[in-house]
Coordinates of C-alpha atoms and ligand atoms in Angstrom, one line a residue:
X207 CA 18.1 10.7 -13.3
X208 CA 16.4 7.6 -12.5
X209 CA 12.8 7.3 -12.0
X210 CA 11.7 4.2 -10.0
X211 CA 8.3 3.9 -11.6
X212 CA 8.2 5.5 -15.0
X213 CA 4.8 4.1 -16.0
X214 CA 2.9 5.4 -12.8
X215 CA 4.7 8.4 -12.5
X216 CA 4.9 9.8 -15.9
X217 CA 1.4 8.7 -17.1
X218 CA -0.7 11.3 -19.0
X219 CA -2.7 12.4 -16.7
X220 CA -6.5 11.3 -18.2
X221 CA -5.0 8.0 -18.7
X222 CA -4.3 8.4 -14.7
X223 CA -7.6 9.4 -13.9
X224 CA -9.1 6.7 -15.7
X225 CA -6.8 4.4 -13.2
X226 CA -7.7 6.0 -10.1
X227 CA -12.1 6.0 -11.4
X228 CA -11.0 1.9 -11.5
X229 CA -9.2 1.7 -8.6
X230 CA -12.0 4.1 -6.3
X231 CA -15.0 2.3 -7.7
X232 CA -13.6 -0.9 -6.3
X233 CA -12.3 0.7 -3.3
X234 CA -15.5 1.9 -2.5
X235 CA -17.3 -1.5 -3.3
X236 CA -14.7 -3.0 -1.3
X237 CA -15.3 -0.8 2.2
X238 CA -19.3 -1.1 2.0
X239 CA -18.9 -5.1 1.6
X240 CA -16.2 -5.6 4.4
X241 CA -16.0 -2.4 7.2
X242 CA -19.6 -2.4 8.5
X243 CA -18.7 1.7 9.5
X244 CA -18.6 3.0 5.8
X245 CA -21.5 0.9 5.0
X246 CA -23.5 2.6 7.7
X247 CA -22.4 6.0 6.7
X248 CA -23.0 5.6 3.1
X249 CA -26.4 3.9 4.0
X250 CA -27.0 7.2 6.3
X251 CA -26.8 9.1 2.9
X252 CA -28.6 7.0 0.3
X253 CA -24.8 6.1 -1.5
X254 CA -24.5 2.7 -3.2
X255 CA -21.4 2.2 -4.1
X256 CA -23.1 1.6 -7.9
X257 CA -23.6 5.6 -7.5
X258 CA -20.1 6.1 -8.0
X259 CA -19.5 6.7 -11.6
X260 CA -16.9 9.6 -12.1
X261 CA -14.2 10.5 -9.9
X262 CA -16.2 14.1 -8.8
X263 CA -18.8 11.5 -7.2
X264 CA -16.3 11.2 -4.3
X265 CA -17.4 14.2 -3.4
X266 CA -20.3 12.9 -2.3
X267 CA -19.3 10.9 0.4
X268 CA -18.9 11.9 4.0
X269 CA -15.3 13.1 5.3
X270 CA -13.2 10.8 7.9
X271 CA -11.5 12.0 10.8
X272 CA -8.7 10.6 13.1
X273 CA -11.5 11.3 15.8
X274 CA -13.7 8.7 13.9
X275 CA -10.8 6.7 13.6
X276 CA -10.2 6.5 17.0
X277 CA -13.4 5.5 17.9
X278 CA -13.0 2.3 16.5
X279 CA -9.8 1.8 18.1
X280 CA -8.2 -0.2 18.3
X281 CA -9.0 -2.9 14.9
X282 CA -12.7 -1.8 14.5
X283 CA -11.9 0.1 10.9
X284 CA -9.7 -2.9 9.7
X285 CA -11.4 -4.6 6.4
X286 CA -9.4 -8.0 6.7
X287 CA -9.5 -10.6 9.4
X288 CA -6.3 -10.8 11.6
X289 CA -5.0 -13.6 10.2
X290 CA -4.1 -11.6 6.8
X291 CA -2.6 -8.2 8.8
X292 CA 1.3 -9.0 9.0
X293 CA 2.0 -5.7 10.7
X294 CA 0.1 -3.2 12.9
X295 CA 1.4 0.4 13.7
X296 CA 0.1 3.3 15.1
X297 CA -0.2 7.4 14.7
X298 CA 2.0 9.1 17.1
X299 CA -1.2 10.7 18.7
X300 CA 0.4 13.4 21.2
X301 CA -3.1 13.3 22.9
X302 CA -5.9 10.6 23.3
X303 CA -5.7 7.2 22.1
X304 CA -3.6 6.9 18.9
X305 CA -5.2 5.2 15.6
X306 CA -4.0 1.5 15.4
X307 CA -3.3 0.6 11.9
X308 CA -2.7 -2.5 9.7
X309 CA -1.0 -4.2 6.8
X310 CA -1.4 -7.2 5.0
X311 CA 1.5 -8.7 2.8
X312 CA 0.0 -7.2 -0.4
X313 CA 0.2 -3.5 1.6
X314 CA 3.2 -3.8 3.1
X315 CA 4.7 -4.4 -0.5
X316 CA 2.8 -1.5 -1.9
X317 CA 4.6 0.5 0.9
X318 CA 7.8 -0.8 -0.3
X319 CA 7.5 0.2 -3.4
X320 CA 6.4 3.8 -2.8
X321 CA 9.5 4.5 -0.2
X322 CA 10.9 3.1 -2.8
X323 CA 9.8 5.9 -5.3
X324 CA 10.0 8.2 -2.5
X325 CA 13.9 7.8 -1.7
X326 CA 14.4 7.4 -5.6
X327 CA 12.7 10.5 -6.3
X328 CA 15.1 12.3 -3.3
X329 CA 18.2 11.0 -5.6
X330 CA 19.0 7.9 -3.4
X331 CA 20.6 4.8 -5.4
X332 CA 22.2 1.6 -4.6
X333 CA 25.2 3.4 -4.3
X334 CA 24.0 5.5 -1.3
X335 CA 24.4 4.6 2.6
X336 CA 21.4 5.4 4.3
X337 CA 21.1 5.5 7.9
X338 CA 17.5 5.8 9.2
X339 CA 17.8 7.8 12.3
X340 CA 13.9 7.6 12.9
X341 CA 12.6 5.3 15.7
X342 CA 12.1 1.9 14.8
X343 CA 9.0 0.7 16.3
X344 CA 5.0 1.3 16.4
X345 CA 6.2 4.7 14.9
X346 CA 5.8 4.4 10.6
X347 CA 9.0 6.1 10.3
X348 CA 12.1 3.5 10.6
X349 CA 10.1 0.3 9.5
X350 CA 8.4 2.5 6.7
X351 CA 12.1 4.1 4.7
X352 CA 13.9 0.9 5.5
X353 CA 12.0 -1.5 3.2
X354 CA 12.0 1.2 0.3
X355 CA 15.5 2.0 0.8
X356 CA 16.4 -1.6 0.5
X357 CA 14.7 -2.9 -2.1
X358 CA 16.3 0.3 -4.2
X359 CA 19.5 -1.5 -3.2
X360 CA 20.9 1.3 -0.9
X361 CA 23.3 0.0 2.3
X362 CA 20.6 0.9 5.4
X363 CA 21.9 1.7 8.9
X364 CA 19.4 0.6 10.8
X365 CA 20.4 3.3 13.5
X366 CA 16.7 4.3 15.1
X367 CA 16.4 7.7 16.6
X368 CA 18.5 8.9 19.8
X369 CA 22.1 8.5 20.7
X370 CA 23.2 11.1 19.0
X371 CA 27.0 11.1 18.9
X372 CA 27.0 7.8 18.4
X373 CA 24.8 8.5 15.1
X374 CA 27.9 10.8 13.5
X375 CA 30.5 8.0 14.5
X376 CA 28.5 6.4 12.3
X377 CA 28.1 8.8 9.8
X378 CA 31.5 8.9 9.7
X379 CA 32.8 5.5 10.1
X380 CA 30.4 3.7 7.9
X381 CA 30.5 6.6 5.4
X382 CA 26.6 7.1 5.3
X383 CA 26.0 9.5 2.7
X384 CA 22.0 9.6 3.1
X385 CA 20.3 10.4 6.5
X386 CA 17.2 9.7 7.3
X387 CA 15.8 12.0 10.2
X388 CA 13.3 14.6 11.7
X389 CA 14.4 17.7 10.3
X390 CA 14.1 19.3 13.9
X391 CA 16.6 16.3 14.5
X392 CA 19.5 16.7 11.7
X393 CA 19.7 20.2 12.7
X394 CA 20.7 18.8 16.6
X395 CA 23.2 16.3 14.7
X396 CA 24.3 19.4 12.8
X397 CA 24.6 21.1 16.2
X398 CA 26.7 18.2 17.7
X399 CA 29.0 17.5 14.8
X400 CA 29.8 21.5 15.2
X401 CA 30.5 21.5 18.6
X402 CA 32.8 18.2 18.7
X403 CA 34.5 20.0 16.0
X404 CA 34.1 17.2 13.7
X405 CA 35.8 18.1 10.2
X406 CA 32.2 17.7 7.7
X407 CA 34.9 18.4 5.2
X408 CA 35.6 14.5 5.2
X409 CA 32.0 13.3 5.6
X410 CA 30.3 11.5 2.8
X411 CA 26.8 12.7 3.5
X412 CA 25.3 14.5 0.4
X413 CA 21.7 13.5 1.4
X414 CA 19.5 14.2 3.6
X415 CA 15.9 13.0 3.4
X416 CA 13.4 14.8 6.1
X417 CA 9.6 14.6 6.5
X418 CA 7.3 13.5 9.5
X419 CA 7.2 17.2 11.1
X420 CA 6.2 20.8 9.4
X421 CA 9.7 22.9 8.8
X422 CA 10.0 26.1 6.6
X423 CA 12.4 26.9 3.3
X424 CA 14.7 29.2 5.7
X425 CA 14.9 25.8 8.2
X426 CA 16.0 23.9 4.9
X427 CA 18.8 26.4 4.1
X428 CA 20.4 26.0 7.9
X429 CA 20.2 22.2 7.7
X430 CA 22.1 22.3 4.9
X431 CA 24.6 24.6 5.5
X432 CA 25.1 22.6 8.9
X433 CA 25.4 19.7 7.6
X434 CA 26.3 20.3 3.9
X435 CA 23.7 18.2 2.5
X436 CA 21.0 18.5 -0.2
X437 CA 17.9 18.2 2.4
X438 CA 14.2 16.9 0.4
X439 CA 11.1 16.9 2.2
X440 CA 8.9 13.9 2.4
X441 CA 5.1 13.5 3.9
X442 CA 3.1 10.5 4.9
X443 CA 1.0 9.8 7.6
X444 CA 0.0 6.2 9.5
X445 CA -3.5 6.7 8.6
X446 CA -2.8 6.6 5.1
X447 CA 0.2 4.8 4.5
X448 CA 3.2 6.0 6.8
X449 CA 6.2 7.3 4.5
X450 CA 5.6 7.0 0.9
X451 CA 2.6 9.0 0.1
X452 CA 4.7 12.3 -1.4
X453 CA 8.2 13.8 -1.6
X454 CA 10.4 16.0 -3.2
X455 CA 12.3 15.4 -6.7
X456 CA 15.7 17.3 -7.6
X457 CA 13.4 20.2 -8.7
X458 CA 11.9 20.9 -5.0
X459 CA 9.0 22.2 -6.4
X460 CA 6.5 20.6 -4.3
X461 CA 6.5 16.8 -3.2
X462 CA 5.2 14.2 -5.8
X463 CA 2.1 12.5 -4.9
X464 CA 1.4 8.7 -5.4
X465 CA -1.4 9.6 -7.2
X466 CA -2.1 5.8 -8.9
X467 CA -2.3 4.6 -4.9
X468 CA -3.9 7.8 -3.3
X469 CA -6.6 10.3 -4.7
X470 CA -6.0 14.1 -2.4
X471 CA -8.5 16.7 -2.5
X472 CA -8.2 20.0 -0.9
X473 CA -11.1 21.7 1.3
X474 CA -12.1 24.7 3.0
X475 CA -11.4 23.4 6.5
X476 CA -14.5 25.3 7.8
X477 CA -16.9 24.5 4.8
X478 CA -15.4 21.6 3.8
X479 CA -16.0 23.0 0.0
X480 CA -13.5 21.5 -2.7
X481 CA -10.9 24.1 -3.8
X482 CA -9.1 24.3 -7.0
X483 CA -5.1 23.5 -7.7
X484 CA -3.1 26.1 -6.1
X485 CA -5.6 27.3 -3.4
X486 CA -4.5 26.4 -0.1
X487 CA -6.8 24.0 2.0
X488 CA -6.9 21.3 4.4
X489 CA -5.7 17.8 2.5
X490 CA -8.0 14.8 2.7
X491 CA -6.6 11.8 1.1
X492 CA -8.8 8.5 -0.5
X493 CA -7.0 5.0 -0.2
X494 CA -6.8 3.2 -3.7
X495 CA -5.3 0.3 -3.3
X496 CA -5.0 -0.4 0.1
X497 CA -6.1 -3.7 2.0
X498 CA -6.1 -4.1 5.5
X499 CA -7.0 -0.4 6.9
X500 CA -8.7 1.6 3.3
X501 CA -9.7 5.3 4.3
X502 CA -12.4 7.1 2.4
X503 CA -11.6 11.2 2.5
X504 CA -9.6 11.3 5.7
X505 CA -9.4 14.7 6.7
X506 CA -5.7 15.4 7.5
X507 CA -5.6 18.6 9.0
X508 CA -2.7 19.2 7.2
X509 CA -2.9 22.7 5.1
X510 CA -1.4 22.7 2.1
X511 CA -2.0 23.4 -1.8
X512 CA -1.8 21.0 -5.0
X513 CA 0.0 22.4 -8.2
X514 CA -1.0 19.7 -11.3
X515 CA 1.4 21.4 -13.8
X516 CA 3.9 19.2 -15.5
X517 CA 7.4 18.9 -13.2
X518 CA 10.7 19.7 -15.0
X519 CA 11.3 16.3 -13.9
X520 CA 8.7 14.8 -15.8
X521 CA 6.8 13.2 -13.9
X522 CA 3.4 14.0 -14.0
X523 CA 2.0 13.5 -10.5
X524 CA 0.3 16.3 -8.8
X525 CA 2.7 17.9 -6.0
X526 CA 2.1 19.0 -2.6
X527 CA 3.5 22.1 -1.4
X528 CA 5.2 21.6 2.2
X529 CA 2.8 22.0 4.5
X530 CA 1.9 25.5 6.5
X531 CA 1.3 23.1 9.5
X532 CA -1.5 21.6 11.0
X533 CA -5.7 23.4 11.5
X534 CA -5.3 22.1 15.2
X535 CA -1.1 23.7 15.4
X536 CA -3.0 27.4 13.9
X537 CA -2.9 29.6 17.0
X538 CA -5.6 32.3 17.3
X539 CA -4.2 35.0 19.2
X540 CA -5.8 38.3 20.0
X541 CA -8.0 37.4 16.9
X542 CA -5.3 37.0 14.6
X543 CA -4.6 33.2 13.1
X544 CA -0.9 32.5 14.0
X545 CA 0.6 29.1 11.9
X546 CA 4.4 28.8 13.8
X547 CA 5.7 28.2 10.4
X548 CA 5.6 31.8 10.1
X549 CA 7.5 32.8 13.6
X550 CA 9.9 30.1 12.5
X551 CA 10.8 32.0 8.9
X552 CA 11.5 35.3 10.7
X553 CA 13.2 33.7 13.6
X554 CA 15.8 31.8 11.4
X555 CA 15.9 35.0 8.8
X556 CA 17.5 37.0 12.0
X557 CA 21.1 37.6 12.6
X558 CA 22.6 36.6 15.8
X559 CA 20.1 34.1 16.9
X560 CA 20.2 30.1 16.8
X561 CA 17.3 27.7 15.1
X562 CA 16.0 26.8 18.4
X563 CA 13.0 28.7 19.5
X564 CA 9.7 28.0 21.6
X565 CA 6.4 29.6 21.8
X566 CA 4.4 30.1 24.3
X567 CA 0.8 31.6 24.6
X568 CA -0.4 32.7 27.9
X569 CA -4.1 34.6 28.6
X570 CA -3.6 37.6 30.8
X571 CA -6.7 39.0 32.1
X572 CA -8.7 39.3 29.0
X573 CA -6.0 39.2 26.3
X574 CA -3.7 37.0 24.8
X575 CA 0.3 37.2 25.7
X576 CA 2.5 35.7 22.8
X577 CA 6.1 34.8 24.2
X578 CA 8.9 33.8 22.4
X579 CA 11.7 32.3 23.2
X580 CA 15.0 32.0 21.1
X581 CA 18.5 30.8 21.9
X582 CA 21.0 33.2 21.1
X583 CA 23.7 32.2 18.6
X584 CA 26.1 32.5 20.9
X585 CA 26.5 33.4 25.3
X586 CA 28.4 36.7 24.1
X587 CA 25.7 38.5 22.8
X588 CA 24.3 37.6 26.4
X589 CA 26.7 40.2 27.7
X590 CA 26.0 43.8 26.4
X591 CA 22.8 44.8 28.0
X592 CA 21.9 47.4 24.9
X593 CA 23.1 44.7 22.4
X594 CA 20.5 42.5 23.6
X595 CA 17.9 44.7 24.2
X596 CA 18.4 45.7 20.0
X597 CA 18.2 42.2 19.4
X598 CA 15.1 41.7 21.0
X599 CA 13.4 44.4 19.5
X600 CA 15.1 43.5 16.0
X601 CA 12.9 40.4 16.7
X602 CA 9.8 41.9 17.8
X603 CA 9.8 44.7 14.7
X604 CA 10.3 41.9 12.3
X605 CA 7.4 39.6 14.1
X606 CA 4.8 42.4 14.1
X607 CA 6.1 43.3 10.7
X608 CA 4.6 39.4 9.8
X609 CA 1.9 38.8 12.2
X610 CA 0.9 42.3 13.3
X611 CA 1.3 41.4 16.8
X612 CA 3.5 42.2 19.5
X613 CA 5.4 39.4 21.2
X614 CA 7.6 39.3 24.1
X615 CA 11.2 37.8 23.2
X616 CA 12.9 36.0 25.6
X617 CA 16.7 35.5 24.3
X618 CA 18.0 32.3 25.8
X619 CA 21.3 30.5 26.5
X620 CA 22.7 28.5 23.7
X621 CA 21.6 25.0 24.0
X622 CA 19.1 25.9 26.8
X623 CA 16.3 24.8 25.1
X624 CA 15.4 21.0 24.9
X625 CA 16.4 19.2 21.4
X626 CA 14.1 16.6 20.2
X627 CA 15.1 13.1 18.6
X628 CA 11.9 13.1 17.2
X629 CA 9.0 15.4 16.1
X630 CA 10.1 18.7 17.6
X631 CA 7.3 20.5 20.1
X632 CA 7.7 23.7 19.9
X633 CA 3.9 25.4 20.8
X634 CA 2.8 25.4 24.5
X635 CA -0.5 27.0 24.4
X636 CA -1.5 27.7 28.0
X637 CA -5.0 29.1 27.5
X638 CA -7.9 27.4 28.3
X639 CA -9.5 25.4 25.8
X640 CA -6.3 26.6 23.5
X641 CA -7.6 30.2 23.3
X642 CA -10.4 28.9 21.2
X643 CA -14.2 30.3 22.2
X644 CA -15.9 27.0 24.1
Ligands
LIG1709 O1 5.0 11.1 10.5 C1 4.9 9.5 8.7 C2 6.2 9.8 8.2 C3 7.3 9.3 8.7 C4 6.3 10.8 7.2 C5 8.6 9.6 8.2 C6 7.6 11.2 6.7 C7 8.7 10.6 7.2 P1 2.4 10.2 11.7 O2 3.3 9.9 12.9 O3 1.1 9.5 11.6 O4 3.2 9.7 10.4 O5 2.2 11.7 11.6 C8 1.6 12.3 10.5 O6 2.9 14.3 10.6 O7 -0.4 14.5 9.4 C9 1.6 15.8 9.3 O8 1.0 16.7 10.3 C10 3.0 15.5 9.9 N1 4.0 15.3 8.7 C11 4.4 14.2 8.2 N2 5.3 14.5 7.2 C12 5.4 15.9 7.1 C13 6.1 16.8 6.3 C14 4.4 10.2 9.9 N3 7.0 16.4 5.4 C15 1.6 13.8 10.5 N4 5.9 18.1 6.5 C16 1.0 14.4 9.3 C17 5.0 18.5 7.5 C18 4.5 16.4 8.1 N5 4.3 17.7 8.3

């Protein structure tokens, strides 16, 4: 097993922290002198950045959000002048303006070498084709793997997202044995390949690296059996880096942070109170070494948990467990917090039904209607009226059994609902204001 950076990622972990004390005091220096926003906020609060004297003094400095951030849209946060950024992207923002961010040349090869690690730790070598089926563009996704994957010396297809049979003639001429996707995408490839009959008997693919959307365990075990692959997760976010910031070793026990680059807490999302390893929380993640765009605790929104025990890999890193999904993706219906993460566990879990589902959330009169609807696994089961009616409520028992509410199931035609080539939306929330009290 190879680890790409055995000095950062197997350091005793005091020895770490004495880095990342190093690397935050002059990170916080660094935003008061040159991004005149921290320096007002920190002023606001009586914090010179001489306060900062252990690594628990973080805590008192004021969160970030991407609210603030885009606020400043779109170079107001950036600490360098133009003439050092060598890159700009920007957070795919699904509403409002998105956050604009930058790179200089000493960031962009920091983001090399933690895709790098990244793809490393996911089990990628020089020996491995990897074709990036992520868009290629303002997106962090396609630029953001295909640096790491090349400087570990892998053979990159280039391939962007879309175009989907002409991504497993690839796969199959070029002999890719990596892919590099959505996982809400490799399970449409997975769908294609099946229904052109394609023989995955012959493939090379033994990879598959997938990150940039939330997915659950039971979505991990259908990807793989579809396209017989061992499938990693991997996290990042433009705000923070893109790609890079965590993933999963051979152990899948929770994605490895960059912890020498990045310092996470995790918060009470409605206190904003620190919580201990292995309580669940929002993340917030502290740039250490970053240049052109730093962030001071940027609230993700992201819900998660950190586990600091040593990694049968040995590494020492603290992990991330895969995400629940997002505070602002949390449905509250009829009173009762909703994350889809959990309809998608029972959905896949049930017989006779495909991975393809949607939600949506309707207010009727003074309540809350939950609807789901879910492809059958194939038009047969469309046929017997009683059949379907047992599957429906086979659905419905095992939902209320979860969420203890009572959804209506809509079972759909095969390949009736729309497949994504990117992050998958699956939550249409038609209440006003989102069912939230104004
Ligand atoms: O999605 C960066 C990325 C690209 C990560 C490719 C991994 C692979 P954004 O477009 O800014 O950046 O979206 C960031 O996506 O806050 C999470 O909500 C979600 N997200 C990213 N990775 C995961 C993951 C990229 N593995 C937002 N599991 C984040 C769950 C993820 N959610």
């Amino acid at each position: 097993m190879i680890i790409w950076d055995r000095e950062h990622e197997c350091m005793p972990r005091p020895r770490l922290a004495e880095l990342q004390l190093e690397r935050l005091k002059h990170t916080v220096r660094y935003v008061y002198e040159k991004v005149p926003y921290y320096r007002d906020i920190f002023d606001q609060r009586g914090f010179k950045p001489q306060h900062l004297q252990n690594l628990s003094d973080l805590t008192h400095l004021p969160f970030i959000t991407k609210d603030d951030l885009r606020n400043f849209y779109p170079f107001g946060l950036f600490a360098v002048p133009q003439r050092e950024i060598v890159r700009l992207h920007a957070s795919s923002g699904t509403t409002g303006r998105s956050v604009v961010v930058g790179y200089t040349r000493r960031d962009m090869e920091t983001w090399t070498e933690l895709t790098a690690r990244m793809v490393t730790l996911a089990g990628v070598t020089e020996n491995d084709t990897a074709q990036i089926a992520f868009n290629y563009g303002l997106f962090t996704g396609g630029f953001g793997l295909h640096y790491g994957l090349e400087r570990v010396g892998a053979t990159v297809i280039p391939a962007s997202g879309g175009n989907t049979e002409r991504q497993l003639t690839l796969i199959q001429d070029f002999g890719t044995t990596t892919l590099i996707a959505t996982p809400g995408y490799a399970l449409y490839l997975g769908e294609t390949a099946e229904a052109q009959g394609i023989d995955l008997s012959r493939w090379q693919l033994r990879l598959g690296l997938f990150g940039s959307e939330p997915w659950t365990e039971e979505m991990r075990t259908e990807i793989e059996k579809r396209l017989r692959v061992t499938a990693t997760d991997n996290y990042g976010l433009s705000e923070v880096l893109g790609p890079g910031v965590s993933g999963e070793c051979h152990c899948r026990a929770g994605m490895h942070i960059a912890e020498d680059h990045f310092i996470v807490e995790t918060i009470n999302p409605e206190t904003g109170a620190n919580l201990p390893p292995g309580e669940e929380g929002e993340l917030v993640f502290t740039s250490l070494t970053k240049e052109a765009f730093p962030v001071i605790r940027f609230r993700t929104k992201d819900i998660s948990c950190l586990y600091t025990e040593p990694c049968a890999c040995g590494r020492t890193t603290a992990r991330m467990r895969r995400t629940s999904g997002r505070t602002d993706d949390m449905l509250i219906i009829r009173g009762v917090n909703v994350f889809p993460s959990q309809i998608e566990s029972v959905l896949i879990n049930s017989e006779g039904i495909a991975p393809y589902y949607r939600i949506d959330v309707y207010r009727r009169g003074a309540l809350d209607d939950l609807e789901i609807s879910v492809e059958v696994a194939s038009s047969d089961l469309l046929e017997p009226y009683f059949q379907l009616e047992e599957l429906s409520a086979t659905i419905q028992r095992k939902i209320y059994a979860t969420l203890a509410l009572t959804a209506k199931i809509r079972l759909v035609q095969p390949g009736s609902l729309e497949r994504t080539t990117g992050k998958s939306r699956r939550v249409f929330d038609h209440r006003p204001s989102g069912g939230r009290p104004a």
